[in-house]
Structure formats: C-alpha cells, structure tokens
XYZ file of C-alpha atoms in Angstrom:
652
model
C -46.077 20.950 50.506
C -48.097 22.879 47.578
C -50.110 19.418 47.941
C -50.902 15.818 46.558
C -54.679 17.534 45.430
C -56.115 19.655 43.056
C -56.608 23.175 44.896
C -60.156 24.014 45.754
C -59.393 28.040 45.751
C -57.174 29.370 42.808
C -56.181 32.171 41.274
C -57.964 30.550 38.503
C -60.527 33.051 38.110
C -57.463 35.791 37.880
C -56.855 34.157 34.883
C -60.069 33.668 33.439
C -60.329 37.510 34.243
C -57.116 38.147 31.888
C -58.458 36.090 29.458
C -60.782 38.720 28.861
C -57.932 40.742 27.307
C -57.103 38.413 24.357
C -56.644 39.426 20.603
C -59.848 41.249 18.845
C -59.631 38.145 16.785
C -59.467 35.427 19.212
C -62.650 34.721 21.361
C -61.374 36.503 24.708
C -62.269 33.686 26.992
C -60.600 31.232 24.909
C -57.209 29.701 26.589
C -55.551 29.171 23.374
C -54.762 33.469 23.350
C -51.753 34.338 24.014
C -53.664 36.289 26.908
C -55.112 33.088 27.662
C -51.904 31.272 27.783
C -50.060 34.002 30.029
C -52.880 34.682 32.628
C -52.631 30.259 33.032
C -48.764 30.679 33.166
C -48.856 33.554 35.810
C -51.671 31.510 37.885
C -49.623 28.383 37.700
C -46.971 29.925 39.225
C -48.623 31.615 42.190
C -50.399 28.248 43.266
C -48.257 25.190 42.078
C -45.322 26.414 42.581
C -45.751 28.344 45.729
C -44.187 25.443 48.110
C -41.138 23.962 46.232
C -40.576 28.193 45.576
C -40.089 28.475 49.148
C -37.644 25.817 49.858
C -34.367 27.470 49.320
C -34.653 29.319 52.240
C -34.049 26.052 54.717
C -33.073 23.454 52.631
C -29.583 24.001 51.564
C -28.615 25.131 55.261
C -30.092 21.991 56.524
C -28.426 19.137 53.781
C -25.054 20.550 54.201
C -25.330 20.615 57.822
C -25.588 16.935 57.904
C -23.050 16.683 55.494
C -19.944 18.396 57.068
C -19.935 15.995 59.767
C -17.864 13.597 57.333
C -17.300 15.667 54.719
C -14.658 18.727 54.419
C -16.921 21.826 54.040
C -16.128 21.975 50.101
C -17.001 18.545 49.393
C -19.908 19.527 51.696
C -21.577 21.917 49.468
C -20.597 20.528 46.333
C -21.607 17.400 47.196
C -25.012 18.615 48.023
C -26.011 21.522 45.605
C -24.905 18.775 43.077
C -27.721 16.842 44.948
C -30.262 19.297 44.804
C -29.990 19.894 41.139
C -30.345 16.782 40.188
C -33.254 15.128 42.320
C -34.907 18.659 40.568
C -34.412 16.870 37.726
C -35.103 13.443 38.356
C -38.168 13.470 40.847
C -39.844 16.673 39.358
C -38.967 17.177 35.398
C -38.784 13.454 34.542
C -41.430 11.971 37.347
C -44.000 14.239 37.629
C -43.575 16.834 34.278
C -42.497 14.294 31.615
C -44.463 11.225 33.305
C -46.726 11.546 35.838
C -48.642 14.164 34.115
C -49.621 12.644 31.323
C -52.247 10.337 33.838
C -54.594 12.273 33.828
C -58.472 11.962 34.774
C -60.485 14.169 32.169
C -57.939 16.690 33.183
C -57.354 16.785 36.444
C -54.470 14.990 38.689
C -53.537 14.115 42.290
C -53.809 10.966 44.187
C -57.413 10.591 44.397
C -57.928 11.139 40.539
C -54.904 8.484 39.719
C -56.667 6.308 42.006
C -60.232 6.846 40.438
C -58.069 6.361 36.706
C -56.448 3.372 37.939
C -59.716 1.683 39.414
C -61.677 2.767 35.971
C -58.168 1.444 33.960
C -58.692 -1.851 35.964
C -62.787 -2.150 35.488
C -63.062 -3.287 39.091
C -63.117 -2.521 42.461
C -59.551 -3.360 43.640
C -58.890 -3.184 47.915
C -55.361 -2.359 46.892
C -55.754 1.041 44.936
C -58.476 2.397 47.882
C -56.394 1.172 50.287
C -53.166 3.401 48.243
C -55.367 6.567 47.651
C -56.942 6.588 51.386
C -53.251 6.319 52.284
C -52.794 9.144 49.597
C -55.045 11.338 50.758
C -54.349 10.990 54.886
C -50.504 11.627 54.066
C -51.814 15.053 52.224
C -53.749 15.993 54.994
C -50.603 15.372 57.335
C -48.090 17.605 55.320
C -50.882 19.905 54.890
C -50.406 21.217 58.560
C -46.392 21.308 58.308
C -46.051 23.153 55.568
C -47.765 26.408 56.595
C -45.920 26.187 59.901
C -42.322 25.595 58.423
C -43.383 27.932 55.002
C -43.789 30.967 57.160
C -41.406 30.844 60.323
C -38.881 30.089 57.857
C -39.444 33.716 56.544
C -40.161 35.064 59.772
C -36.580 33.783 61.424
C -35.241 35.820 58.816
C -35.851 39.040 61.005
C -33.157 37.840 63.074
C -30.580 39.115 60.690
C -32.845 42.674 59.309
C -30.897 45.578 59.779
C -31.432 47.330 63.204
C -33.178 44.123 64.350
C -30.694 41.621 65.968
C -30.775 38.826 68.696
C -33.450 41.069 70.286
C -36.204 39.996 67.955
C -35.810 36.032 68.972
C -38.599 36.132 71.797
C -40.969 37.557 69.463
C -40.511 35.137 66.845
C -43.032 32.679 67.269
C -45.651 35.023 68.042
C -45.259 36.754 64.670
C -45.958 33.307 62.928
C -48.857 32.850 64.711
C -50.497 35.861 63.886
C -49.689 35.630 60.257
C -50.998 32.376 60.349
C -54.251 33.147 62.402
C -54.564 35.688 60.043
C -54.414 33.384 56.616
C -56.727 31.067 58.272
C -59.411 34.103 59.185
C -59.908 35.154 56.435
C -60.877 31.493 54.175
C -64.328 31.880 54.887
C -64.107 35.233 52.761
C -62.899 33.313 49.644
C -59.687 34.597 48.224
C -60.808 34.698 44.647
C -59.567 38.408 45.120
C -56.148 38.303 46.493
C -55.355 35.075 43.909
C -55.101 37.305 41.481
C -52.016 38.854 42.850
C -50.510 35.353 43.817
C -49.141 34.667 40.524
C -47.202 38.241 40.063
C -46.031 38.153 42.940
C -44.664 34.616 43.374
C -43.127 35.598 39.707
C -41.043 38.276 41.324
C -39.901 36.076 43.851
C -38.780 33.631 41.288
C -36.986 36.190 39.703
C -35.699 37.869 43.034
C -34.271 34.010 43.614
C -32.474 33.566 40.461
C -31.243 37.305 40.117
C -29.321 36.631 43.889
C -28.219 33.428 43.282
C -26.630 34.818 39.378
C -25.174 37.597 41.681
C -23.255 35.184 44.187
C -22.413 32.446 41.206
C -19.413 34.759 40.862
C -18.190 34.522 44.337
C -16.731 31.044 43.394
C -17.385 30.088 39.666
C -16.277 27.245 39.966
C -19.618 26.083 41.831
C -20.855 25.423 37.771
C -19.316 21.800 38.263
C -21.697 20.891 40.632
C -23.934 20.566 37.863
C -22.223 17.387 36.857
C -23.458 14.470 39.127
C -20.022 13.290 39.611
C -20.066 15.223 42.753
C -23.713 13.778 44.056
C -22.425 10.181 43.057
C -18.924 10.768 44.935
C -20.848 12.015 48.257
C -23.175 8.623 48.172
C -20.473 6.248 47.864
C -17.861 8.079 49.770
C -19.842 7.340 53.172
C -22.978 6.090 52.198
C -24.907 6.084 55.563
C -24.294 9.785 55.564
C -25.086 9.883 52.211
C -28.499 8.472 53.127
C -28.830 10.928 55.818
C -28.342 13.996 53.420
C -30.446 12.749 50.838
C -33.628 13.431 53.838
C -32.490 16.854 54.181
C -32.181 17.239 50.405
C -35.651 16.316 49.620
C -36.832 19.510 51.330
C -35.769 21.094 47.712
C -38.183 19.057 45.917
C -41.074 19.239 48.484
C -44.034 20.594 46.565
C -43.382 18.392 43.320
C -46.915 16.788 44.324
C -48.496 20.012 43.095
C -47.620 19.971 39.203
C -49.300 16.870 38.897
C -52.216 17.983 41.404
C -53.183 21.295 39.929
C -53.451 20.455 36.091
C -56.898 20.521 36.214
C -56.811 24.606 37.415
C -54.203 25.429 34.653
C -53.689 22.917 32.479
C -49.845 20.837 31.149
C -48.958 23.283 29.096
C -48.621 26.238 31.184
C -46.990 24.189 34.058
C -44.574 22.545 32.155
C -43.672 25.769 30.567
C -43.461 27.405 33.890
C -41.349 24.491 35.460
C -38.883 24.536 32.358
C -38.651 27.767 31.658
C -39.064 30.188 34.564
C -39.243 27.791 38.248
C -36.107 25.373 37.594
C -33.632 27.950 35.967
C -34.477 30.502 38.982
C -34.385 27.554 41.690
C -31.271 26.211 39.870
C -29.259 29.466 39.820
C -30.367 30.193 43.385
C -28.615 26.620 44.637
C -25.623 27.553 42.620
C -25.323 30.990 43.898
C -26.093 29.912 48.176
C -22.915 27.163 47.001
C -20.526 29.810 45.876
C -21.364 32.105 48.957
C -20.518 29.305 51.287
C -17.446 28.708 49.332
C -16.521 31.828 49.718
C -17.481 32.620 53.164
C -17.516 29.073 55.558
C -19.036 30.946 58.396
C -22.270 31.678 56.783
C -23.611 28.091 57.212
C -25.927 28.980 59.786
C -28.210 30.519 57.589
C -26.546 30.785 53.681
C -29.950 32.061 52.323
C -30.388 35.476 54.478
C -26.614 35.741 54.769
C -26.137 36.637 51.309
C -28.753 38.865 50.786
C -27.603 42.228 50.518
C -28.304 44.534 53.200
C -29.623 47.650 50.860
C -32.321 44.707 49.748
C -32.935 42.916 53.040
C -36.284 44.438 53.799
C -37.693 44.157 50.693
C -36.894 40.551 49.892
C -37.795 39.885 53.601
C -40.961 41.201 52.920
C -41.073 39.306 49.374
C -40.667 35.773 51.198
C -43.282 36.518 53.706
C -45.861 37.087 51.015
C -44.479 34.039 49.380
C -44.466 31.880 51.688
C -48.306 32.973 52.982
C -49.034 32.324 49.478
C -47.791 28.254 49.758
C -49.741 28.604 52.765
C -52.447 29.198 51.300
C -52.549 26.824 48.075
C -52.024 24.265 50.793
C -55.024 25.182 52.806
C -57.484 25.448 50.120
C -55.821 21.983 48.717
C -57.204 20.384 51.959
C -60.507 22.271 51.222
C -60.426 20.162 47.810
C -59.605 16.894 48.799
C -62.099 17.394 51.543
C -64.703 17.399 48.872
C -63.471 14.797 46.414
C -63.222 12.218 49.706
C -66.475 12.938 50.971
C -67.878 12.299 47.378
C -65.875 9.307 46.945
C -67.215 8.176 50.664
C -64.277 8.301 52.291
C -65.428 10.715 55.068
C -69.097 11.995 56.234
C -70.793 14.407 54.804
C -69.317 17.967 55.867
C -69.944 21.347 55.427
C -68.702 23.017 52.173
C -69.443 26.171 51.287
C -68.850 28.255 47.632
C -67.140 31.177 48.296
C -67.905 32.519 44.463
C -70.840 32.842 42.823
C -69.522 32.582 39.441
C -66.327 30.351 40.143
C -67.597 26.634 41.807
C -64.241 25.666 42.529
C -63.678 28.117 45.164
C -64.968 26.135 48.263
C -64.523 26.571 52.208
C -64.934 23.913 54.675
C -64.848 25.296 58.287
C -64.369 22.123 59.687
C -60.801 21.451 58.128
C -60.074 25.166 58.149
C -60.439 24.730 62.487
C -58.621 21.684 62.512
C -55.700 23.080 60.043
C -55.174 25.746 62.288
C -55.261 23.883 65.556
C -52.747 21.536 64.189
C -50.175 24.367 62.953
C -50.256 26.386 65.752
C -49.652 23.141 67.814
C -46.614 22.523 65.722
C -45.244 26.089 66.251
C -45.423 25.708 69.440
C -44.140 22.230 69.763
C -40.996 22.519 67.212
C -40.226 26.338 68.231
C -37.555 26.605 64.813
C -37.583 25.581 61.435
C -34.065 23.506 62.322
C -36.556 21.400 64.157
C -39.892 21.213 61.997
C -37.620 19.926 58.814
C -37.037 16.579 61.033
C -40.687 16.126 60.637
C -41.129 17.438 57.205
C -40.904 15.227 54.073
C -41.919 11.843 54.764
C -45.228 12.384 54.426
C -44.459 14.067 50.366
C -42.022 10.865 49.926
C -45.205 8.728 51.082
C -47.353 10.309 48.467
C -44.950 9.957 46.198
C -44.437 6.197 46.292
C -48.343 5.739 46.134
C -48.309 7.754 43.045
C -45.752 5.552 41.366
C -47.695 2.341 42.993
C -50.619 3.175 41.216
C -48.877 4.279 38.330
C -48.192 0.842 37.344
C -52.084 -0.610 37.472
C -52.521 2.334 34.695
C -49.439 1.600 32.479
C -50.417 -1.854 32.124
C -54.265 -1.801 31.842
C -55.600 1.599 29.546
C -51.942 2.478 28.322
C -51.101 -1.279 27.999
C -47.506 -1.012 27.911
C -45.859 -4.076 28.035
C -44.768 -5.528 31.175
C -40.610 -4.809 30.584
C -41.319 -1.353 29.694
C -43.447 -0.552 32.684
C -40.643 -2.247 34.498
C -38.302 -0.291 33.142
C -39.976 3.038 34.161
C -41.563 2.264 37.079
C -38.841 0.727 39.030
C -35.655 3.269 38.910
C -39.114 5.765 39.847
C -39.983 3.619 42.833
C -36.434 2.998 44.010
C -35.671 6.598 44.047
C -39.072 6.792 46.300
C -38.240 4.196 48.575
C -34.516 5.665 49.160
C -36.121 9.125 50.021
C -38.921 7.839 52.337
C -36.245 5.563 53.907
C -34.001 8.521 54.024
C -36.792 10.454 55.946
C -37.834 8.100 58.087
C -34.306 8.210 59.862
C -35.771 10.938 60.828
C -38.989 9.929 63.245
C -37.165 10.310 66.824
C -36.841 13.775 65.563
C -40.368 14.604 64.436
C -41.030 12.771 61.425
C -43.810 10.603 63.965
C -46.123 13.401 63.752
C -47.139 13.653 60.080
C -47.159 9.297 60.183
C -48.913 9.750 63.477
C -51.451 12.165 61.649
C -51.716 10.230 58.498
C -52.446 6.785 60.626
C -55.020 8.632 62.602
C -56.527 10.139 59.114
C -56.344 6.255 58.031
C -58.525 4.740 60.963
C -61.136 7.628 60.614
C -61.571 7.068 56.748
C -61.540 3.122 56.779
C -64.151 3.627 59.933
C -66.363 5.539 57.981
C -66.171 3.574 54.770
C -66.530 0.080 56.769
C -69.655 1.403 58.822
C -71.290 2.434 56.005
C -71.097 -0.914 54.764
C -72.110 -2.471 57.256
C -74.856 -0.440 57.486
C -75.863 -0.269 54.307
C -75.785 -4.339 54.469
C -78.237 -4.341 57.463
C -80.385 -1.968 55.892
C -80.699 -3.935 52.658
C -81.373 -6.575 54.915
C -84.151 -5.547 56.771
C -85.764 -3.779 53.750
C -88.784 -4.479 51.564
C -87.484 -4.734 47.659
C -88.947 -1.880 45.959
C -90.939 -3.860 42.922
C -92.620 -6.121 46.043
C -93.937 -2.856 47.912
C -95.165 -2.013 44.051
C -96.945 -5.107 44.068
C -98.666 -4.633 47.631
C -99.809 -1.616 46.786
C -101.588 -2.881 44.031
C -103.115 -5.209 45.721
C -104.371 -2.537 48.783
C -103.741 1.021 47.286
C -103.811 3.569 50.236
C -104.935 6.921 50.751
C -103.613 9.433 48.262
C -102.166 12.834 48.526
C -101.390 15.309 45.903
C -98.364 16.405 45.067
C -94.795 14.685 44.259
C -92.778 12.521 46.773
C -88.938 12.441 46.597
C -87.548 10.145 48.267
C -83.516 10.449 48.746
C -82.145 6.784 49.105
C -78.715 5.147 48.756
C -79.687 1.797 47.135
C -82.661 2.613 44.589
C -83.793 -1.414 44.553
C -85.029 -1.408 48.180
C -88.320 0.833 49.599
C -86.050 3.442 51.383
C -86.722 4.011 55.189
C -88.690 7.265 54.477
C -91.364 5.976 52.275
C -91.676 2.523 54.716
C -92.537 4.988 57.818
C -94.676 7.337 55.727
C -96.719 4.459 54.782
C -97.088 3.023 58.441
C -97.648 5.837 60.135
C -99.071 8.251 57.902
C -101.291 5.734 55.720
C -100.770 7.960 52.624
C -99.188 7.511 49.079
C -98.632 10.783 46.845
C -99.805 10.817 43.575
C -95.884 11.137 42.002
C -93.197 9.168 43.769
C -89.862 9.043 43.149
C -86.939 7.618 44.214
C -83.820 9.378 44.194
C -80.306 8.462 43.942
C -77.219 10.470 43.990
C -74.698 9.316 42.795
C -70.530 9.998 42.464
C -69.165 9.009 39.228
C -65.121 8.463 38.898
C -64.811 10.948 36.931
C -63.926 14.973 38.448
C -66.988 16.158 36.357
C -70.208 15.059 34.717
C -71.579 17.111 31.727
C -75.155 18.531 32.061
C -76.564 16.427 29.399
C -75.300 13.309 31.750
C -76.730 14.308 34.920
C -80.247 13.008 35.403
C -81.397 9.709 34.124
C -84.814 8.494 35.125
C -86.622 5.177 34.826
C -89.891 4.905 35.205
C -90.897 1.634 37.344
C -94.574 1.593 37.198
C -97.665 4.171 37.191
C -97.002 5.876 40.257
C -93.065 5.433 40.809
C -90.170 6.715 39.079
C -86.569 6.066 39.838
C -84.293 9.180 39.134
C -80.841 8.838 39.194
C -78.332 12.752 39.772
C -74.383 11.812 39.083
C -71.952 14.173 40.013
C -68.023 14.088 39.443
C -66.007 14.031 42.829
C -64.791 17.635 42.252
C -68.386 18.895 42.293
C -71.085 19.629 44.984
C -74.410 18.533 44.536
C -77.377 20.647 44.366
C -80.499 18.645 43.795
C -83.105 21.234 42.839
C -80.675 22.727 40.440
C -80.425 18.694 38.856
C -84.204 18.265 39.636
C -84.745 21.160 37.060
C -82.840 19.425 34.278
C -85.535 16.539 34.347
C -88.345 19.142 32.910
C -86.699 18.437 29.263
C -87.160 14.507 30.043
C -91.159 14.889 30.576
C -90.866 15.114 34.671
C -92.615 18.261 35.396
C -93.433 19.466 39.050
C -93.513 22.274 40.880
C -90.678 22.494 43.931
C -92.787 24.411 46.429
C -95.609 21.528 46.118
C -92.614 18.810 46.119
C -92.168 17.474 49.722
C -88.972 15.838 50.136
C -88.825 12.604 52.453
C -85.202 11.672 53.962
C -84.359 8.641 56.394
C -82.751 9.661 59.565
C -81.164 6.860 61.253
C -80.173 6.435 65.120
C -77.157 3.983 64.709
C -76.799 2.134 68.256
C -73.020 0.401 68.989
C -73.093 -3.421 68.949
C -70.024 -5.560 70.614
C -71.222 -8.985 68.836
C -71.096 -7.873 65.233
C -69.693 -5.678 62.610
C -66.352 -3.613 63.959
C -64.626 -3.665 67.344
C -66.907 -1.007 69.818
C -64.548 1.725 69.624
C -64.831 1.851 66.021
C -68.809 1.686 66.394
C -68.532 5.238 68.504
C -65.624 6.497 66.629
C -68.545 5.536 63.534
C -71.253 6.993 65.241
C -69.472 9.943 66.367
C -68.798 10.734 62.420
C -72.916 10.153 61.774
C -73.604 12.842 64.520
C -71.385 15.338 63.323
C -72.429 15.074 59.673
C -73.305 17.713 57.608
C -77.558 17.769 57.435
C -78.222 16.495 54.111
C -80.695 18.912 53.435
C -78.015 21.423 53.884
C -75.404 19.344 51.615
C -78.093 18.605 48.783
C -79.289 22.490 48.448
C -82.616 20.973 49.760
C -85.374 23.858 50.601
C -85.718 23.029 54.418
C -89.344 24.099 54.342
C -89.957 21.339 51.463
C -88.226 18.519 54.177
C -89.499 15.820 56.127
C -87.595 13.604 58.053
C -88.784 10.324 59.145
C -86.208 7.773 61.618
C -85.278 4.772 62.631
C -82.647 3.356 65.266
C -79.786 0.543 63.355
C -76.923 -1.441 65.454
C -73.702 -1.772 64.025
C-alpha cells in the first residue's frame, strides 16, 4: 500500500527542479506552467501511484483462483475483471478522487490530517476521532511492512518464467528479495531526493508498458469488452454469494494503494492526481485487466500466473526488469510514508520523541527516521521469510487498507456535518453506500486471518497499545506534575518578596504547561540560589494544522519585569528548530545573544507505581518509551554547549 500518509521523501523536488523550465513569461517556479503542471503530473505518478500500479501482477491470478471453485472458468474471469473495474471505479474515482479529496487540511490529506480537520470541524476534543486516527495511523504502519515484501517478490517470482531461467531459479528466489530490499532500506539515510526524480518517468513507462500489453491481448477474445458492464460482477455476487464474498478479498488487492491519492495531495496537489488517475493510471490499469481476461479466455492453462504468461518472450527481460524498478519504487513511497507519519504522530503526541533527520538542505520534507527504517526492515524480511510466496502474503494483505479505509469514511461524516454542514439525509446518503462498501471489503478480508491476515491486525493492535501508552502516561504525568508544581505568577510573587542572586545573561526555560514554574527553573533556584537577569518560559507547541506561516510562529507575553512567556507553534508536518524560531522574536523587541543564552530543560526519572495511574506493564512499557526518546536538545536544534539539564524522579 502507497500509504494512508502524506510521503515524507518525494520526488517533489524533481518537480520543483522542472519547474525551472517554464515559459519565459511565466515565473519558472510557479505551478500554474504548463512545466509546472507536467513535472506535478510526472511526480504524482511515480509516488501515488506506485502501489495500486503494481497490483496487476498478483491480483487477477489470485480473485479468479477463488472464483473457479464454483464458477466455470469463463464466468470465472468475467465475473471478476468485471469486479476489478468497477471497485476502480467505485472505491478510488468516486471515494477518494471525486470525494475524499476534497477534505482537505490546508492542503494536505491522510488519516491524521482528516482527523486533525474533523477535531478542528468539531471545536473539541472528541475520544472518538483520536481513538479513529490512532487506529488510522497503526493500520498504516501495519501495511507499511507488507507491501514492500509482496511489491517486490511479486516481480522477483517472475524470473521463474525468463527465458533460459526455469524451475532452477526457485531456491534463489527469496534471497533475491531480500537483497533488493536490504538494499532500498540502506540507502534511506542517503535521502533519495536524487533517484525521485526518475520515479515518475519511469513508473510512466510502466503504465504505459501495462496498458500497451493488455490492448495487445484485448484481441485474443474481444469479447472480454462486456465485462465492463457490471451485469457480470452483480451475476457472480448473487449467483453464490459466500464465494462471492470470498472473491471480493482477493479483488481488493486491485485497489490497494487508493489510500495514497488522498494522502499525497499535499506533495502534488488535486489537480495533477486527478488528472493522472483519469487520464493516464485507470485507462492503463483498465486495459491491462481486460487484456490478462482475454488471455485466460483464450488460453485456460495460464491461470497460474496470467500476468507473466502473456508477456511476450522478445520483451520478457525488459518488462521484468521494468516491474522490478516499479515495484522498488512502491517500496519506497511506502517507506518514506512511514518516515512521515512518524513525524506528524510524534508532533501530535502520539509517540515519543524520535530521531528525524533532513536528508535535504533545501527540501524539509525529505526526512529519515532510523528507528522506523530498522524496524521496517526487520518486519519485511520477517515476512519473506515467514510467507515464502506472494500466493501466501496476499492472505495477509488488505485488511489493514480496508481498515483505513472505513476510518476515513468514519471521520468523514463528523466533517460533512460540522464545517461543510450538509444536512443530515445527504450525508446519509453519501456516507453510507461508502461505508457499506468498506465494511463488505474488510469483512471480505478478514475471512482471511487463519491465513495471514492476523499479522497486519496483530501489528496494528500492538501499534495501538504503544500509542495509547504513551499518550495516557503523559497525562498522567503531566497531571502529577501540575500537581506538585508552584503556579508560575506565585513564584513571581516570592521572588518579589526575597529576590535572589542574579546572573547575567537570558534563561530559557523549555516547559510543557507555561502556567506552572517548570522543573528546571524550581531546581536552579534551590540548588543554585541564582535568577538570570532575562527569563523565559518556553512553550512549543503543535498546532492542527500541517504548517504554520512564519509570521505565526512566535508569540510572546510578557508576565512581569524579569519573565517572559514565549510561545513556538509548529504544524504536525514540520520539525522544530528553536534557535531558528528564537531568531524570529528579534522583530518583536526580544533581543539576545544565543552563545550567552543558557538553556534549562527538566529531565525526569519516571519510577513504575502498581496503586495508581495504568496497570505496571504499561508503566515499563511507558517508561521504556521515556528512555528511548530522542534527547530534546537533539529534537529542538538546541546548541548542546548552551544546555543544562536539571532532574527529578516522578511515579506513574
């Protein structure tokens, strides 16, 4: 699956690149060029459509494999190309292209931003929509280790019928998938802002390589056209509609990767997805369908692998080489999707602070987090290993997508009702045929768990518990702490009253809860007896929005002679870099010079606690998170020579 998220790593500066090439008249970075326009186009459809591009190799062979054990084998493939076409149409042009992407959050889309949209639509805090986007996010992480796995063997096992290759090459299989795979996860920490920009190209020939094949076999049996009409879908559901309900789970591997028009928007923009989707993705993926139908209505025997079977030997190595590239590609867009959502939950609180790292210094989007990029890896070479074929990873693939995809439409309906306010019938009349065409899938997949459908469930719970660990023991924490804490104004007041020792310089002190004398500046006093001459409390904080504006960023209060409270808000799809804020307060009057700025941050030891707050193997599971948490001098772009860090030991 392309992915639920907005992709942290893009060919996006590709584009911006070709941009540069625009009319002598038009401004050459501006997107509204008809260089503009194409460079977005081409990008769009290396990354969004790099998964659901991928699909015909496996999915066909799989749905009509289920459905020849009651069907004849023309009914078979009739019945399911017919399928295929039309839950195209249904789940990605109407859901996600002529709905779905018109909720957007300042531009940008996925299951975090809806759930951000929603909450801001709502003007509360609702349980419900954090509970939906945590749920969101932990099912993207889950697919997000399947589809590399199935995305690449899938290309790989077509070695098996190369020229000169044979049976022979079967041992070997496996192996070769790792190594491509070791190899795509290597090299993240390089940034791939230089191979995105052949992503798009060549994803475009396979598109075209797709729909020239499948025009090419059309002719085989012509008569394949009628499974256009959905006559032939409707006939296979209510001939025997417990099979039925067993294809449809196998025919949802076509659509797998529909999360990503609605993620990416923010990278590209609607227009040059939903031009790509119309004009250049569904044709190609259509005609390809149509022509792996006629093939197998022409030659029965080819079932066990329709896609590779009717590729022309004079063109086998070529195209073989084609969907390996491809399919590394919606590897990759997968990969670096984690990277994203990695940073929009850790901004949004959902997981500790962890290390990100640019990869560009002129594109801030392209990001690397090692700590995902280890786990990704483990996790896909565990599945290789585990599932040995692509026959066996499709059982587990898809019910994590369909999960997304009914939290999408879930949340959907909070933001109908309360910033589009429709009227109740009309989101009604939407929403539900959208949601019962969700539930049928994720039913329809979840047939499927005996066979391997428990791991990306098994994955997502797991993601679940560690999120709602981390957000509950921070609020617990954060509860103690306000508890045992001195309110700022009253510390204000005592100093007043017995003013200690001052030292020169400025005093920031970093503090979630600006009302109450943070940790740092208690100890300082105890223990060091001093008071600098500027003090000021800092807060940083995540707005629901992906991105703040400059002129936005810093707001500071002044609270008496000696104390300032200074606000930095960042959007969820940015990193925060507190000198680089600090320097924007310099047009508000706050002037001070960084190397004589010392920077005071609370450390504390959390201890576990049976008799309050969560069960004791959530405390360690909590504490466990703390320990392994990126250093927030690292996180906030703090000079580690201008640090000091002062602690203190909290139960939970």
């Amino acid at each position: 699956m392309a992915g639920d998220q907005p992709r942290g790593d893009t060919p996006l500066s590709a584009a911006k690149a070709s941009l540069t090439s625009g009319n002598p008249g038009t401004p050459p970075s501006d997107p509204r060029s008809k260089a503009g326009q194409r460079a977005l186009l081409i990008g769009a459809i290396g990354v969004v459509f790099g998964d659901i591009g991928t699909s015909p190799i496996y999915a066909l062979r799989e749905a009509i494999g289920h459905a020849q054990r009651g069907f004849s084998p023309e009914q078979a493939v009739f019945g399911v190309v017919s399928l295929a076409f039309w839950a195209l149409m249904i789940v990605v042009t109407l859901k996600y292209v002529a709905f779905l992407m018109r909720a957007d959050n300042k531009g940008e889309g996925g299951a975090l931003s809806l759930m951000a949209l929603a909450q801001n639509a709502l003007g509360k805090r609702s349980a419900w929509l954090f509970v939906l986007g945590v749920c969101g996010a932990a099912l993207f992480y889950a697919d997000g280790v399947i589809t590399p796995a199935i995305s690449v063997l899938s290309a790989v096992e077509g070695l098996r019928g190369a020229p000169g290759i044979g049976s022979a090459i079967n041992p070997f299989i496996i192996p070769i998938a790792a190594v491509i795979l070791i190899g795509v996860f290597v090299v993240q920490s390089r940034g791939t802002g230089g191979l995105a920009r052949f992503f798009g190209p060549i994803t475009l020939v396979w598109f075209a390589s797709l729909g020239l094949l499948g025009l090419f076999h059309i002719f085989d049996d012509i008569s394949i056209l009628t499974a256009l009409s959905p006559h032939h879908a409707l006939f296979m559901l209510a001939a025997n509609p417990v099979l039925g309900f067993v294809i449809l789970g196998s025919v949802f591997l076509a659509v797998t990767g529909a999360e990503a028009l609605y993620a990416d928007m923010g990278h590209f923009g609607k227009s040059p997805i939903r031009k790509g989707w119309l004009f250049i993705v569904l044709p190609c993926l259509t005609l390809n369908y149509l022509g792996q139908g006629a093939f197998l209505l022409a030659h029965p025997t080819a079932l066990d692998n329709p896609f590779w079977n009717m590729v022309p030997q004079l063109i086998y190595w070529p195209l073989l080489l084609l969907a390996t590239a491809a399919t590394v590609i919606a590897s990759q867009a997968v990969i670096t999707g984690a990277f994203s959502v990695t940073q929009q939950a850790v901004q949004l609180g959902l997981l500790p602070r962890l290390d990100i790292r640019n990869t560009s210094e002129t594109e801030a989007g392209q990001i690397y987090v090692p700590a995902i990029n280890g786990l990704l890896l483990v996790g896909v070479l565990f599945l290789l290993v585990t599932f040995q074929n692509t026959h066996n990873l499709t059982a587990a693939y898809g019910v994590a997508v369909t999960g997304v995809m009914f939290v999408n439409t879930l949340m959907a309906f909070t933001l109908v009702r309360n910033l589009w306010k429709w009227p109740l019938w009309l989101a009604l009349l939407v929403l539900v045929p959208m949601g019962f065409v969700d539930v049928v899938f994720l039913s329809s997949n979840l047939l499927k768990v005996p066979d391997g459908a428990w791991m990306p469930l098994l994955m997502g719970g797991l993601i679940v518990v560690l999120m709602w660990t981390w957000v509950r023991g921070t609020q617990i924490l954060g509860e103690k702490t306000r508890r045992d804490s001195l309110p700022l104004t009253d510390l204000i007041e005592m100093l007043r009253a017995r003013p200690p020792h001052r030292a020169p310089g400025t005093a920031i002190f970093l503090t979630s809860d600006a009302e109450v004398a943070p940790v740092a500046l208690m100890h300082n006093l105890k223990h060091n007896k001093v008071l600098h001459e500027k003090n000021i409390i800092l807060t940083v904080h995540t707005s629901d929005r992906p991105r703040v504006a400059e002129h936005q960023r810093v707001a500071m209060e002044p609270i008496s002679d000696d104390f300032k409270r200074l606000t930095i808000t960042y959007g969820y799809m940015e990193s925060p870099n507190v000198p680089r804020a600090l320097g924007l307060c310099r047009k508000q009057g706050l002037k001070f010079d960084i190397m004589s700025t010392s920077f005071f941050l609370g450390r504390r030891s959390v201890i576990p606690s049976a008799r309050q707050g969560m069960p004791l193997w959530q405390d360690r599971l909590f504490i466990f998170l703390m320990r392994n948490a990126a250093n927030p001098t690292d996180f906030f772009h703090i000079p580690p020579g201008r640090v000091v860090e002062l602690g203190t030991q909290v139960s939970v």
